[in-house]
Structure formats: C-alpha cells, structure tokens
GROMACS .gro file of C-alpha atoms in nm:
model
  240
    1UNK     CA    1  -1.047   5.648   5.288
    2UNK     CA    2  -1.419   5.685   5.289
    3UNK     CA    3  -1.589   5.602   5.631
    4UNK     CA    4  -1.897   5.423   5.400
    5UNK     CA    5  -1.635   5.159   5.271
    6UNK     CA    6  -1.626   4.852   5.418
    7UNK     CA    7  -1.230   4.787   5.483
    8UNK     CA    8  -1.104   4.422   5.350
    9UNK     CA    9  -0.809   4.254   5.295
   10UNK     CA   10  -0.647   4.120   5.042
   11UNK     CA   11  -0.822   3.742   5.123
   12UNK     CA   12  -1.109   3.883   5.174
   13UNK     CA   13  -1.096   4.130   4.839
   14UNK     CA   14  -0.972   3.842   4.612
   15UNK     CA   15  -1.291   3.622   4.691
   16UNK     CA   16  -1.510   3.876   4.638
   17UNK     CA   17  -1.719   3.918   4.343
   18UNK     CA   18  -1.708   4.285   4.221
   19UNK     CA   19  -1.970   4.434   3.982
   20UNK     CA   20  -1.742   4.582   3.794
   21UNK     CA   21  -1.423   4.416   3.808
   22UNK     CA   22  -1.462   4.221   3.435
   23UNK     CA   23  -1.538   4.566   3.288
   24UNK     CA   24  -1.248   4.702   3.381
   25UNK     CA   25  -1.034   4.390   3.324
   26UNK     CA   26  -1.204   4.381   2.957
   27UNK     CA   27  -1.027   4.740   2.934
   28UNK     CA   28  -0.717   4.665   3.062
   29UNK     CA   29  -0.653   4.412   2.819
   30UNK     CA   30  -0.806   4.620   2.500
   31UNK     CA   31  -0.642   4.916   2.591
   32UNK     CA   32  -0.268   4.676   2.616
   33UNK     CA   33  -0.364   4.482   2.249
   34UNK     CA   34  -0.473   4.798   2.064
   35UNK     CA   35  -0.181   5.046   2.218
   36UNK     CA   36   0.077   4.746   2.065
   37UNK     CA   37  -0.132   4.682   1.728
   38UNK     CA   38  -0.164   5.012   1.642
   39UNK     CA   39   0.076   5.246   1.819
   40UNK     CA   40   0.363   5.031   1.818
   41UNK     CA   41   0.478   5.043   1.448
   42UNK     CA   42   0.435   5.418   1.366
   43UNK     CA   43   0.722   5.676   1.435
   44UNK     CA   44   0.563   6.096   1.503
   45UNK     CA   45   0.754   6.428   1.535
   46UNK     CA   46   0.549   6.696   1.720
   47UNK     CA   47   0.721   6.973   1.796
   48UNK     CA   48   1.065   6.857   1.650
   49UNK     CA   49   1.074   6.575   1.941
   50UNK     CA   50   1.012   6.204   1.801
   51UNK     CA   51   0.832   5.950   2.004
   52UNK     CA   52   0.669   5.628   1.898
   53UNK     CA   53   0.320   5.698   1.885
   54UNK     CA   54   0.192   5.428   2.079
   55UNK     CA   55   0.335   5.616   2.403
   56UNK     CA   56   0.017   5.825   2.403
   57UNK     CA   57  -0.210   5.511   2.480
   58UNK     CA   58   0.001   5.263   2.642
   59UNK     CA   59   0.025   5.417   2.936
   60UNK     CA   60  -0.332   5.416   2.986
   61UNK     CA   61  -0.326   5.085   3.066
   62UNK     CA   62  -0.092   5.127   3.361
   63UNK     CA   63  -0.353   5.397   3.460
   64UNK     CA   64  -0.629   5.133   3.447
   65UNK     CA   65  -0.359   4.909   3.627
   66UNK     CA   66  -0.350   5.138   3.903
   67UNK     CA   67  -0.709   5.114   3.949
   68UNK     CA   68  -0.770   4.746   3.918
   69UNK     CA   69  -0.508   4.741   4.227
   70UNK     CA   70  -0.627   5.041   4.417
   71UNK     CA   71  -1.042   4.942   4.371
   72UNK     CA   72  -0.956   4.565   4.390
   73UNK     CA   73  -0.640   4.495   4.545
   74UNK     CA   74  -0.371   4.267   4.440
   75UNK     CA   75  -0.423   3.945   4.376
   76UNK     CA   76  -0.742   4.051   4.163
   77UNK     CA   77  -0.505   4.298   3.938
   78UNK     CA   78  -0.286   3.970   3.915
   79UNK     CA   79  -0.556   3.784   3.713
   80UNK     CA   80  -0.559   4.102   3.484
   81UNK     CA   81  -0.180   4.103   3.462
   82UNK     CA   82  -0.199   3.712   3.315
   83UNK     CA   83  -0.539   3.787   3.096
   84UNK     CA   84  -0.310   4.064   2.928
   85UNK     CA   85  -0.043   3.862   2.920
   86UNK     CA   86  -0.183   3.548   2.751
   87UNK     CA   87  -0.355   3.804   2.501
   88UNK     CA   88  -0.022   3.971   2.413
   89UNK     CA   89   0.102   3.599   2.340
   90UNK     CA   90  -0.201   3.527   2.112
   91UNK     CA   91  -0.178   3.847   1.965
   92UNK     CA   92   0.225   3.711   1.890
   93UNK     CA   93   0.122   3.421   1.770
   94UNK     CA   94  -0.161   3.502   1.516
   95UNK     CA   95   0.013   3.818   1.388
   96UNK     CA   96   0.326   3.591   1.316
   97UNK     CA   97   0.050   3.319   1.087
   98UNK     CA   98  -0.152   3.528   0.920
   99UNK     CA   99   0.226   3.757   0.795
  100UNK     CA  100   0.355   3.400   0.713
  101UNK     CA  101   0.061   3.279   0.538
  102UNK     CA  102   0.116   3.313   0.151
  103UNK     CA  103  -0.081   3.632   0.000
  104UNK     CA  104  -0.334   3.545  -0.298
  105UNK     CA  105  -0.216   3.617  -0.630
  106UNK     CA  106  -0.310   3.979  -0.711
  107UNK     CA  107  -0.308   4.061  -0.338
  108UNK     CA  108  -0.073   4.401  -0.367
  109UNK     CA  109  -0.069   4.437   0.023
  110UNK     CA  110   0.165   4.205   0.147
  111UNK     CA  111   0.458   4.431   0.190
  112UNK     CA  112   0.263   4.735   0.386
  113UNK     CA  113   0.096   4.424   0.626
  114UNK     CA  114   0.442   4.328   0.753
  115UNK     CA  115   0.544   4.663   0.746
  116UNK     CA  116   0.275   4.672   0.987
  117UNK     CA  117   0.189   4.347   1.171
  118UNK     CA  118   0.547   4.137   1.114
  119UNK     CA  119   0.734   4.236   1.439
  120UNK     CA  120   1.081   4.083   1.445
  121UNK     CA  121   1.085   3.844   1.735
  122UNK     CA  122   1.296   4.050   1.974
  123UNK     CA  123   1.038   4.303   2.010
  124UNK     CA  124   0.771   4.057   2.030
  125UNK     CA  125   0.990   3.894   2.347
  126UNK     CA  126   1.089   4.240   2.453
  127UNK     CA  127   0.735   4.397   2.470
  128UNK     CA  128   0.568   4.048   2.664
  129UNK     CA  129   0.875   4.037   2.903
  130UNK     CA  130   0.885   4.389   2.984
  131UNK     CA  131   0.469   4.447   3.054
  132UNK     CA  132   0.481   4.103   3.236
  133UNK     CA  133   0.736   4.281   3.506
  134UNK     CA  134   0.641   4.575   3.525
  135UNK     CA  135   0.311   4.582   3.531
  136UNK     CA  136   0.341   4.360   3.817
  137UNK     CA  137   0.602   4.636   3.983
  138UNK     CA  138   0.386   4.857   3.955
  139UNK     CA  139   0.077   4.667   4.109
  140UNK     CA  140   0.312   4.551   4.401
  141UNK     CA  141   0.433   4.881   4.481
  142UNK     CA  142   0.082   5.070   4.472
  143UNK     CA  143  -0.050   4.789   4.730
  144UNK     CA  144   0.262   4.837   4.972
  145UNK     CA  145   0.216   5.207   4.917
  146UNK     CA  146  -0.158   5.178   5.014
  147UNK     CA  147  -0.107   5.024   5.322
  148UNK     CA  148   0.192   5.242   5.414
  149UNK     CA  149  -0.012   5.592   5.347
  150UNK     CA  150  -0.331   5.442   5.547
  151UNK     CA  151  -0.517   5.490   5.191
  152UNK     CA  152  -0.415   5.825   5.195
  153UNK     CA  153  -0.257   6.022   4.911
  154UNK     CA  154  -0.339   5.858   4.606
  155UNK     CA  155  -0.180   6.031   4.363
  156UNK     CA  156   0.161   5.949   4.569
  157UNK     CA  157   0.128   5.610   4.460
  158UNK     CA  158  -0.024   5.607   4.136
  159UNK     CA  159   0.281   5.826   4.057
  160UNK     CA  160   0.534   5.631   4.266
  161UNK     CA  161   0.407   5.271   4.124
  162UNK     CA  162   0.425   5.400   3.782
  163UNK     CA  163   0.782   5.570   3.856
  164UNK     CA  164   0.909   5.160   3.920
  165UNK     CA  165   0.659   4.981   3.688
  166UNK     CA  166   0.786   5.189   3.401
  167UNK     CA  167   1.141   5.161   3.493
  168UNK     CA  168   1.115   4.824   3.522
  169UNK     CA  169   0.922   4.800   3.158
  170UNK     CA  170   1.179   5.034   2.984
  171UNK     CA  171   1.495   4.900   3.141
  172UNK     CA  172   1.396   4.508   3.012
  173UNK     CA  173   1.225   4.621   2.660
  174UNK     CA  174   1.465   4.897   2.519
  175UNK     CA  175   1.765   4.667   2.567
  176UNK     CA  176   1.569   4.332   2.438
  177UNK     CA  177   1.405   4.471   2.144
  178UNK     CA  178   1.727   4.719   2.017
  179UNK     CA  179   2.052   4.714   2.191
  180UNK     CA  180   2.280   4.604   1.919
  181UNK     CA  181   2.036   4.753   1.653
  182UNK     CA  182   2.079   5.095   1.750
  183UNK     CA  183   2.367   5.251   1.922
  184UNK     CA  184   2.414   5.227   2.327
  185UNK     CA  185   2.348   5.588   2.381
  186UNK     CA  186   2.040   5.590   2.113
  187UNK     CA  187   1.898   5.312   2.341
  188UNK     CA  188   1.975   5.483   2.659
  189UNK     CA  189   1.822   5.790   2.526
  190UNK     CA  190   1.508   5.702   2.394
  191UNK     CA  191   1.471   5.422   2.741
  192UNK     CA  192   1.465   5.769   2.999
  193UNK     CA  193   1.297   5.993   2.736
  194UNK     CA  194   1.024   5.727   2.709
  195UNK     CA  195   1.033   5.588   3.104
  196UNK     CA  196   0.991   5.992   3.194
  197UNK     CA  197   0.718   6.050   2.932
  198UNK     CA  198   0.521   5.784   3.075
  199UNK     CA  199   0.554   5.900   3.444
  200UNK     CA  200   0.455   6.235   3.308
  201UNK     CA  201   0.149   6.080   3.146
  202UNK     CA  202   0.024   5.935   3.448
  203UNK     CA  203   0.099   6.240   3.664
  204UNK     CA  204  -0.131   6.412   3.456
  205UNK     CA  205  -0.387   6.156   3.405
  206UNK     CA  206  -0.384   6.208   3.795
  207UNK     CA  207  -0.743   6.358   3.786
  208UNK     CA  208  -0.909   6.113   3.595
  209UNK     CA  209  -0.775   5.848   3.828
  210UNK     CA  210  -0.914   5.959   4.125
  211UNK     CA  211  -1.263   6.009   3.956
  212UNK     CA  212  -1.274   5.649   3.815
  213UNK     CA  213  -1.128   5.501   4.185
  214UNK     CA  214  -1.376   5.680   4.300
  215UNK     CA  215  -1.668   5.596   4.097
  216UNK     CA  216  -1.554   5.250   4.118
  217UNK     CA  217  -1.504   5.267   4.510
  218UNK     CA  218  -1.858   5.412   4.552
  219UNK     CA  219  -2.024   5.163   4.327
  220UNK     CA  220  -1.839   4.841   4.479
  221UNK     CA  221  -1.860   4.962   4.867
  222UNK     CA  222  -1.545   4.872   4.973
  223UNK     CA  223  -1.165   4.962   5.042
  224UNK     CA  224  -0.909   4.677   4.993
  225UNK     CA  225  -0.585   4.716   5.162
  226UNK     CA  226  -0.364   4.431   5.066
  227UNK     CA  227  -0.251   4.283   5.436
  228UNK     CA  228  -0.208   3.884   5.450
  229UNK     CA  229  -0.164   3.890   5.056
  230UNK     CA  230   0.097   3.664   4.891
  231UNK     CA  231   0.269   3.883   4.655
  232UNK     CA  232   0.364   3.606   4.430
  233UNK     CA  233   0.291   3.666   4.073
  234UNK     CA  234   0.256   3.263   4.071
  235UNK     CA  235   0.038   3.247   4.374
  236UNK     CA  236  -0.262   3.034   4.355
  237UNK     CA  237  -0.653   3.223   4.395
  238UNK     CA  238  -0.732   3.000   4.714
  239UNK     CA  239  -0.393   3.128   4.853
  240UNK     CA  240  -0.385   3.430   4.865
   0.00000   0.00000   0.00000
C-alpha cells in the first residue's frame, strides 16, 4: 500500500465520488453483454481441446471486477454487480422479442438469428443466476482478503477471489443451463475444465491488473479497505 494514498473505509469509499469509477463500471458491463452476445453461442477447437469461445473474454470482466473492488471497495463494485445484472436481464428480454417477432417476407435470416440470439431459457436463467453470485463471491472475498493481507499481495487475492467467484459461477450455470441435456460426467467435465481455465486466465492477466489498480490508485489518491462495510448484496448506499 502506497504511503501517498489516503486510507478509507468502506463508508467513507462508497460516498466518495471517483473520477474514474463510471469508466470502469461502463466496462464492466460492456465487457459482461458483449462476452455473452458474441462468445456465448460459438463452439472452437484449438489444439484438439474444445472450449466455448466466449471463455477468452468473459473472464475479463471478473478481472475488471477485481479492480472495481480493489480501487473502490465494496459496496461501489456492488452497484456494478446490479448495473450488469439489470443489463444481462434487458439483454434477455430484447433478444427473446426481436427472435419472436415475425421476419418480413423475403427475410432469409431468420434461422441463423436464433441460431444466434434465441437462447433457450435455461441458459438465459443459468448465465444471470450464476454471474449474479459469483461475481459477488468474488468481490466479497477480494475485500476480506484485502484487509486480511494489510493491502499486501495482490495477486493472492485477485487469484483467490477468482478461485471462489468462478466456482461459485460454474457450479450454479453448468448444472442450470445443461444437466439433463448432456450427460452428468459431460457436465462435470466441461464445469472444472472451464472453472480452471478461468482461474488460469486471471492468473495470467495478473500483470495487467496490477498496472490498471495502479493507474487507477494513483489517479484517484486513495486506498479503500472495506472495514465497517455491510456485505449485503441488498444493502442500501446510505448503509453501508
């Protein structure tokens, strides 16, 4: 922890204005649409393994998680949490019209648009359920980390919050969105293959987190540790 910060709390840090914090949120939230819109739908094989290819994105936004909670503390990563959860709703909800809505005669695109957009409903449920949780693991466990390591040792729990955030995700989506469709141990499989990909991700994105917490850190002025904050993801701005 930089000696040039000024050291809040979580009250303190969620009443703050930042000059950077809706940047950042703004990212969050395009990164979470975009890495479901586009990544979600298309299986790739490099190398003989195959992964959905939306697993190369999506954990970016637990990256950018990370640092909303690190650079901002809690209860501001919470607002970012709901944003991209009322987004991934909208998203639902508009994808699930404009699929319904009947094409125009000579429209030949139908088919290859709910190929693309028309996600059954137990993904839809699986994939707002599980990034609701654990994205909410993971900013929980970062901010306990944080105070426990003194603000020491980022990368500890960038890693570690990610290790729990994406178990939680994986555990609740794999099972929603495909147990039943596929077999048990096809689910099973691809839920660790994917949950261990992800913590790899991040453990390798290591670098660029501590630049942009850095950056961020620099720019802002101060070091939120997360002491006196309710932990509630329901908890109310004035109370926490």
């Amino acid at each position: 922890m930089s000696t040039n910060l000024a050291q809040l709390d979580g009250v303190a840090g969620a009443r703050r204005h930042f000059r950077y914090f809706d940047y950042v949120m703004a990212a969050f939230v395009a990164i979470l649409l975009l890495s479901n819109l586009i990544g979600a739908s298309k299986l790739a094989t490099l190398g003989g393994f195959t992964f959905g290819a939306g697993i190369l994105f999506f954990p970016v936004s637990y990256v950018i998680g990370d640092v909303l909670t690190e650079v901002y503390g809690y209860a501001n990563a919470r607002r970012c949490v709901w944003m991209g959860f009322a987004a991934m709703l909208f998203m639902a909800f508009m994808s699930y019209v404009v699929v319904a809505m009947p094409p125009a005669a000579g429209w030949e695109g139908q088919a290859a648009y709910e190929s693309v957009f028309g996600s059954t409903w137990r993904i839809v449920a699986a994939s707002v359920i599980a990034f609701w949780a654990g994205e909410f693991v993971n900013s929980f466990v970062l901010a306990k980390m944080k105070i426990w390591t003194k603000g020491k040792a980022l990368w500890s729990r960038t890693i570690g919050s990610t290790f729990f955030g994406q178990a939680v995700d994986s555990l609740i989506f794999y099972p929603i969105a495909f147990l039943g469709i596929w077999t048990t141990e096809q689910v099973l499989t691809v839920m660790v293959t994917n949950w261990l990909l992800k913590v790899l991700w991040e453990a390798l994105l290591t670098p660029v987190t501590y630049a942009v917490v850095g950056w961020l850190k620099r720019r802002e002025g101060v070091e939120v540790f997360d002491e006196g904050t309710d932990f509630s993801p329901f908890a109310k701005a004035k109370s926490v």
